[in-house]
Amino acid sequence: MKAIQFDRIGGPEVMYYTDVPRPEVRPGTVLIRNQAIAVNFGDLFFTRNEYLVKPRLPDTPGMEAAGVIDAVAPDVSHLKPGTRVAYIGMGSYAEYTLIKAGRVMVLPEYLSFEEGAAFPIAVLTAWHTLHTCHHLTPGQTVIVHSAAGGVGIAAVQIAKAYGARVFGTVSKDSKKSIVRDFGADEVINYETDDFAATALRLTDGRGVDLILDAVGKPTFEKGLSCLAPFGHLVLYGRAGGAPERLDPLRLFSKGLKVSGFAVPMVYSMSEIHQRAVADVFRLSREGKLRIPVGKKFPLSEAAEAHRYLLSRESTGKLLLIP
Ligand SMILES: NC(=O)c1ccc[n+]([C@@H]2O[C@H](COP(=O)([O-])OP(=O)(O)OC[C@H]3O[C@@H](n4cnc5c(N)ncnc54)[C@H](OP(=O)(O)O)[C@@H]3O)[C@@H](O)[C@H]2O)c1
């Protein structure tokens, strides 16, 4: 089968399209024939050996996709060949991927393979930062950084569905309209405007209740300065570099809270995970949550897709089509 591999650590240039043996099912697994593969920012960290999961060279990047079950291990009784599924699991930049049965979600009829591939990591990360890390209540004000991206666009919609007032930030004016179209009340260009000053002005000086920050260094400190009393900043990424070390005394005067989140930690917490999966499918069925596909690339052009994600031009999810 065809797959993307890399045998040295580095950026997009280390990936190549090649032939590898098709995996055989092992106990507890299913083999998926991928139809659409999502590109995540974490994939860029993976090839650079900066992700939570470490590559074992030569390795295949990718952490989610949608496709059809091709084969099922004899000890897996609840899944059948031919079923349309999405999954979260490593090694998805390939025609076929072997996945633990517990990581597979049966795709509802109303989601295409492309929508299914774009869905799991982005929406579950957005959902958990809003509802598991934080307990979002109607009327709270939320800043979503990089709001035109995969996680950002999901977070904007979920926060709006739960009655929040949402300010999205983007680095280019050209991305503003998509964030507005997906429901944000205000969109701020955080490269040209001071997002913290704007948020304070828009809240009559009170500040915001929650900030979802996966940018890091350029936004973290400033974010603390525009939180409302008892406000909360969830740091779940560092696309712009790791933030400076935090002096906890900074949190005293306004009773602030800073927390972190990495979505893989919840996969094994089945009750929390299932609650999130059920709710995001409900929101999607009710037409309140949709992940737009920004651009599609052939699987062979994975390096090009990574370069595009790094360019900060992209909106929505990028997909690879095998
Ligand atoms: N903790 C978790 O479990 C988890 C799970 C999924 C994703 N994440 C994180 O969430 C963020 C979004 O992930 P995604 O896959 O949905 O990607 P994405 O948002 O579609 O793309 C990344 C966006 O990051 C922004 N960005 C800010 N500084 C950047 C820089 N120096 N270089 C490149 N991009 C920069 C860009 O938007 P603007 O320029 O408009 O800001 C870019 O479009 C990433 O930081 C990712 O690592 C974390």
Coordinates of C-alpha atoms in Angstrom, one line a residue, residues 17-319:
Y17 CA 5.5 8.9 -0.4
T18 CA 6.4 5.3 -0.6
D19 CA 5.2 1.6 -0.6
V20 CA 4.9 -0.2 2.7
P21 CA 3.4 -3.5 3.7
R22 CA -0.3 -3.4 4.4
P23 CA -0.8 -4.1 8.2
E24 CA -2.4 -7.4 9.4
V25 CA -5.1 -7.3 12.1
R26 CA -4.0 -8.1 15.6
P27 CA -6.1 -8.9 18.6
G28 CA -8.3 -5.9 19.6
T29 CA -7.8 -4.0 16.3
V30 CA -9.5 -3.3 13.0
L31 CA -8.0 -2.4 9.7
I32 CA -9.4 0.7 8.1
R33 CA -9.2 1.7 4.4
N34 CA -8.8 5.4 4.7
Q35 CA -11.0 7.7 2.5
A36 CA -10.1 11.1 4.0
I37 CA -7.3 11.9 6.4
A38 CA -7.1 15.1 8.5
V39 CA -4.0 17.2 8.9
N40 CA -3.5 18.3 12.4
F41 CA -1.1 20.9 13.7
G42 CA 0.2 18.1 16.0
D43 CA 1.4 16.2 12.9
L44 CA 4.0 19.0 12.4
F45 CA 5.2 18.5 16.0
F46 CA 5.3 14.7 15.4
T47 CA 7.8 14.8 12.5
R48 CA 9.9 17.2 14.6
N49 CA 9.8 14.8 17.6
E50 CA 8.1 17.5 19.7
Y51 CA 4.7 15.7 20.1
L52 CA 3.5 13.7 23.2
V53 CA 3.8 10.5 21.1
K54 CA 7.3 9.9 19.9
P55 CA 8.1 8.6 16.4
R56 CA 9.8 5.3 15.9
L57 CA 11.7 5.7 12.7
P58 CA 10.8 5.1 10.0
D59 CA 7.3 6.2 11.0
T60 CA 4.1 7.4 9.4
P61 CA 2.5 10.7 10.6
G62 CA -1.2 11.3 11.1
M63 CA -3.6 10.9 14.0
E64 CA -7.1 10.7 12.6
A65 CA -9.0 9.8 9.4
A66 CA -12.4 8.4 8.2
G67 CA -12.9 5.3 6.0
V68 CA -14.3 1.9 5.8
I69 CA -13.5 -1.1 8.0
D70 CA -11.7 -3.6 5.8
A71 CA -10.9 -6.3 8.4
V72 CA -11.8 -7.0 12.0
A73 CA -9.8 -9.1 14.6
P74 CA -11.7 -12.2 15.7
D75 CA -12.0 -10.9 19.3
V76 CA -13.7 -7.7 18.2
S77 CA -17.4 -8.4 18.1
H78 CA -19.1 -4.9 17.9
L79 CA -17.6 -3.8 14.5
K80 CA -18.0 -5.3 11.1
P81 CA -16.2 -5.0 7.7
G82 CA -17.9 -2.4 5.4
T83 CA -18.9 0.0 8.3
R84 CA -18.2 3.7 7.7
V85 CA -16.1 5.0 10.6
A86 CA -13.9 7.8 11.8
Y87 CA -11.1 7.2 14.3
I88 CA -8.3 8.8 16.3
G89 CA -5.1 6.9 16.1
M90 CA -1.5 7.2 14.9
G91 CA -0.3 6.4 11.4
S92 CA -3.2 7.7 9.4
Y93 CA -1.2 9.1 6.5
A94 CA -1.6 5.8 4.6
E95 CA -4.1 3.9 2.5
Y96 CA -4.8 1.5 5.4
T97 CA -4.3 2.0 9.1
L98 CA -4.5 -0.5 12.0
I99 CA -6.5 0.9 14.9
K100 CA -7.5 -0.2 18.3
A101 CA -11.3 -1.0 18.2
G102 CA -11.9 1.3 21.1
R103 CA -10.7 4.3 19.1
V104 CA -13.2 3.9 16.3
M105 CA -16.5 5.9 16.0
V106 CA -19.2 4.7 13.7
L107 CA -19.9 7.6 11.3
P108 CA -23.5 8.8 11.4
E109 CA -25.2 8.8 7.9
Y110 CA -25.3 12.6 7.8
L111 CA -21.5 12.9 7.9
S112 CA -19.5 12.3 4.8
F113 CA -16.0 10.8 5.0
E114 CA -14.5 14.3 4.6
E115 CA -16.6 15.7 7.4
G116 CA -15.9 12.6 9.5
A117 CA -12.1 12.9 9.1
A118 CA -12.2 16.6 10.0
F119 CA -14.3 16.0 13.1
P120 CA -12.9 14.0 15.9
I121 CA -9.7 15.8 17.2
A122 CA -10.8 19.3 16.4
V123 CA -14.3 19.1 17.9
L124 CA -13.3 16.9 20.9
T125 CA -10.5 19.3 21.8
A126 CA -12.8 22.2 21.5
W127 CA -15.6 20.5 23.5
H128 CA -13.3 19.4 26.3
T129 CA -11.6 22.8 26.8
L130 CA -15.0 24.4 27.1
H131 CA -16.8 21.7 29.1
T132 CA -14.3 19.4 30.9
C133 CA -11.5 21.9 31.7
H134 CA -14.0 24.8 32.1
H135 CA -17.7 24.6 32.9
L136 CA -19.1 27.0 30.4
T137 CA -22.4 28.7 31.3
P138 CA -24.6 30.9 29.2
G139 CA -23.7 34.5 29.1
Q140 CA -20.0 33.9 29.8
T141 CA -17.5 35.7 27.4
V142 CA -14.9 33.6 25.7
I143 CA -11.9 34.4 23.5
V144 CA -11.0 31.7 21.0
H145 CA -7.5 32.3 19.5
S146 CA -6.8 31.2 15.9
A147 CA -10.5 31.0 15.5
A148 CA -10.4 30.2 11.8
G149 CA -8.5 27.0 12.3
G150 CA -9.7 23.4 12.9
V151 CA -10.1 23.6 16.7
G152 CA -10.9 27.3 16.7
I153 CA -13.9 27.1 14.3
A154 CA -15.3 24.1 16.4
A155 CA -14.8 26.1 19.6
V156 CA -16.6 29.1 18.3
Q157 CA -19.6 27.1 17.3
I158 CA -19.8 25.0 20.5
A159 CA -19.4 28.1 22.7
K160 CA -22.2 29.8 20.8
A161 CA -24.4 26.8 21.0
Y162 CA -24.1 27.0 24.8
G163 CA -25.0 30.6 24.9
A164 CA -21.6 32.3 25.3
R165 CA -20.5 35.6 23.8
V166 CA -17.5 34.7 21.6
F167 CA -14.6 36.9 20.5
G168 CA -12.4 35.1 17.8
T169 CA -8.9 36.1 17.0
V170 CA -7.1 35.6 13.6
S171 CA -3.8 36.8 12.2
K172 CA -5.2 38.0 8.8
D173 CA -8.2 40.1 7.9
S174 CA -9.0 37.6 5.1
K175 CA -9.9 35.0 7.8
K176 CA -12.4 37.3 9.6
S177 CA -15.4 36.5 7.6
I178 CA -15.4 32.7 8.1
V179 CA -15.2 33.2 11.8
R180 CA -18.1 35.6 11.8
D181 CA -20.1 33.2 9.5
F182 CA -19.6 30.5 12.1
G183 CA -21.1 32.7 14.8
A184 CA -18.5 34.7 16.5
D185 CA -19.8 38.0 18.0
E186 CA -16.5 39.8 17.3
V187 CA -13.4 38.9 15.3
I188 CA -10.1 40.6 16.2
N189 CA -6.9 40.6 14.1
Y190 CA -4.4 39.9 16.9
E191 CA -1.5 40.8 14.7
T192 CA -2.6 44.3 13.9
D193 CA -4.8 45.0 17.0
D194 CA -4.2 44.6 20.7
F195 CA -6.7 41.8 21.4
A196 CA -6.6 42.3 25.2
A197 CA -7.4 46.0 25.0
T198 CA -10.2 45.3 22.5
A199 CA -11.6 42.6 24.7
L200 CA -11.5 44.9 27.8
R201 CA -13.3 47.6 25.7
L202 CA -15.9 45.2 24.4
T203 CA -16.7 44.1 28.0
D204 CA -16.7 47.6 29.5
G205 CA -13.5 46.9 31.4
R206 CA -14.6 43.6 33.1
G207 CA -12.6 41.2 30.9
V208 CA -13.5 37.8 29.6
D209 CA -14.4 34.6 31.6
L210 CA -12.4 32.1 29.4
I211 CA -9.6 32.2 26.9
L212 CA -8.8 29.1 24.7
D213 CA -5.1 29.6 23.8
A214 CA -3.1 27.3 21.5
V215 CA -0.8 30.0 20.3
G216 CA 1.2 30.4 23.5
K217 CA 4.1 32.8 23.6
P218 CA 2.5 35.7 21.7
T219 CA -0.9 35.6 23.5
F220 CA -0.5 34.0 26.9
E221 CA 0.7 37.0 29.0
K222 CA -1.6 39.4 27.3
G223 CA -4.5 37.0 27.8
L224 CA -3.9 37.1 31.6
S225 CA -4.3 40.8 31.5
C226 CA -7.8 40.7 30.0
L227 CA -9.4 38.0 32.1
A228 CA -12.4 38.9 34.3
P229 CA -12.3 38.2 38.1
F230 CA -12.1 34.4 38.5
G231 CA -11.3 34.2 34.8
H232 CA -9.7 31.1 33.3
L233 CA -7.1 30.5 30.6
V234 CA -6.8 27.1 29.1
L235 CA -3.5 26.5 27.3
Y236 CA -3.8 23.6 24.9
G237 CA -1.1 24.3 22.3
R238 CA 1.9 26.4 21.4
A239 CA 1.8 27.1 17.7
G240 CA 3.7 30.4 18.3
G241 CA 6.1 29.0 20.8
A242 CA 6.0 28.1 24.5
P243 CA 4.9 30.9 26.9
E244 CA 7.3 32.4 29.4
R245 CA 7.2 30.8 32.8
L246 CA 4.3 31.9 34.9
D247 CA 4.7 33.5 38.3
P248 CA 1.7 32.1 40.2
L249 CA 1.5 35.3 42.2
R250 CA 0.2 36.9 39.0
L251 CA -3.0 35.0 39.6
F252 CA -3.8 36.3 43.1
S253 CA -5.3 39.7 42.7
K254 CA -8.1 38.6 40.4
G255 CA -8.4 35.0 41.4
L256 CA -7.4 33.7 38.0
K257 CA -7.0 30.2 36.9
V258 CA -4.6 28.7 34.3
S259 CA -5.0 25.1 33.2
G260 CA -3.6 22.9 30.4
F261 CA -5.2 20.2 28.2
A262 CA -4.1 17.5 25.8
V263 CA -6.9 15.5 24.2
P264 CA -5.2 12.1 24.3
M265 CA -5.6 12.0 28.1
V266 CA -9.4 11.6 27.8
Y267 CA -9.5 8.7 25.3
S268 CA -9.1 6.2 28.1
M269 CA -11.6 8.0 30.3
S270 CA -14.5 6.3 28.7
E271 CA -17.4 8.1 30.5
I272 CA -16.0 11.6 29.8
H273 CA -15.1 10.6 26.2
Q274 CA -18.5 9.1 25.4
R275 CA -20.3 12.1 26.8
A276 CA -18.3 14.4 24.6
V277 CA -18.7 12.2 21.5
A278 CA -22.5 12.0 22.1
D279 CA -22.8 15.8 22.5
V280 CA -20.7 16.7 19.5
F281 CA -22.7 14.3 17.3
R282 CA -26.0 15.8 18.7
L283 CA -24.8 19.4 17.9
S284 CA -23.8 18.3 14.4
R285 CA -27.2 16.5 13.8
E286 CA -29.0 19.7 15.0
G287 CA -27.0 21.8 12.5
K288 CA -25.1 23.7 15.2
L289 CA -21.6 22.3 14.5
R290 CA -19.9 21.9 11.2
I291 CA -16.2 21.7 10.4
P292 CA -15.5 23.3 7.0
V293 CA -12.8 21.6 4.8
G294 CA -10.3 24.4 3.9
K295 CA -8.3 22.6 1.3
K296 CA -7.7 19.0 0.0
F297 CA -4.4 17.5 -1.1
P298 CA -3.6 14.1 -2.5
L299 CA -1.9 11.9 0.1
S300 CA 1.3 12.1 -1.9
E301 CA 1.4 15.9 -1.3
A302 CA 1.4 15.7 2.6
A303 CA 4.5 17.8 2.8
E304 CA 2.7 20.5 0.8
A305 CA -0.2 20.4 3.2
H306 CA 2.2 20.8 6.2
R307 CA 3.8 23.8 4.5
Y308 CA 0.3 25.3 3.9
L309 CA -0.6 24.9 7.6
L310 CA 2.7 26.5 8.6
S311 CA 2.0 29.5 6.3
R312 CA -1.0 30.5 8.6
E313 CA -3.1 31.0 5.4
S314 CA -5.3 28.0 6.1
T315 CA -8.9 28.0 7.4
G316 CA -11.0 25.1 8.5
K317 CA -9.5 21.6 8.2
L318 CA -6.9 20.4 5.7
L319 CA -7.5 16.9 4.3

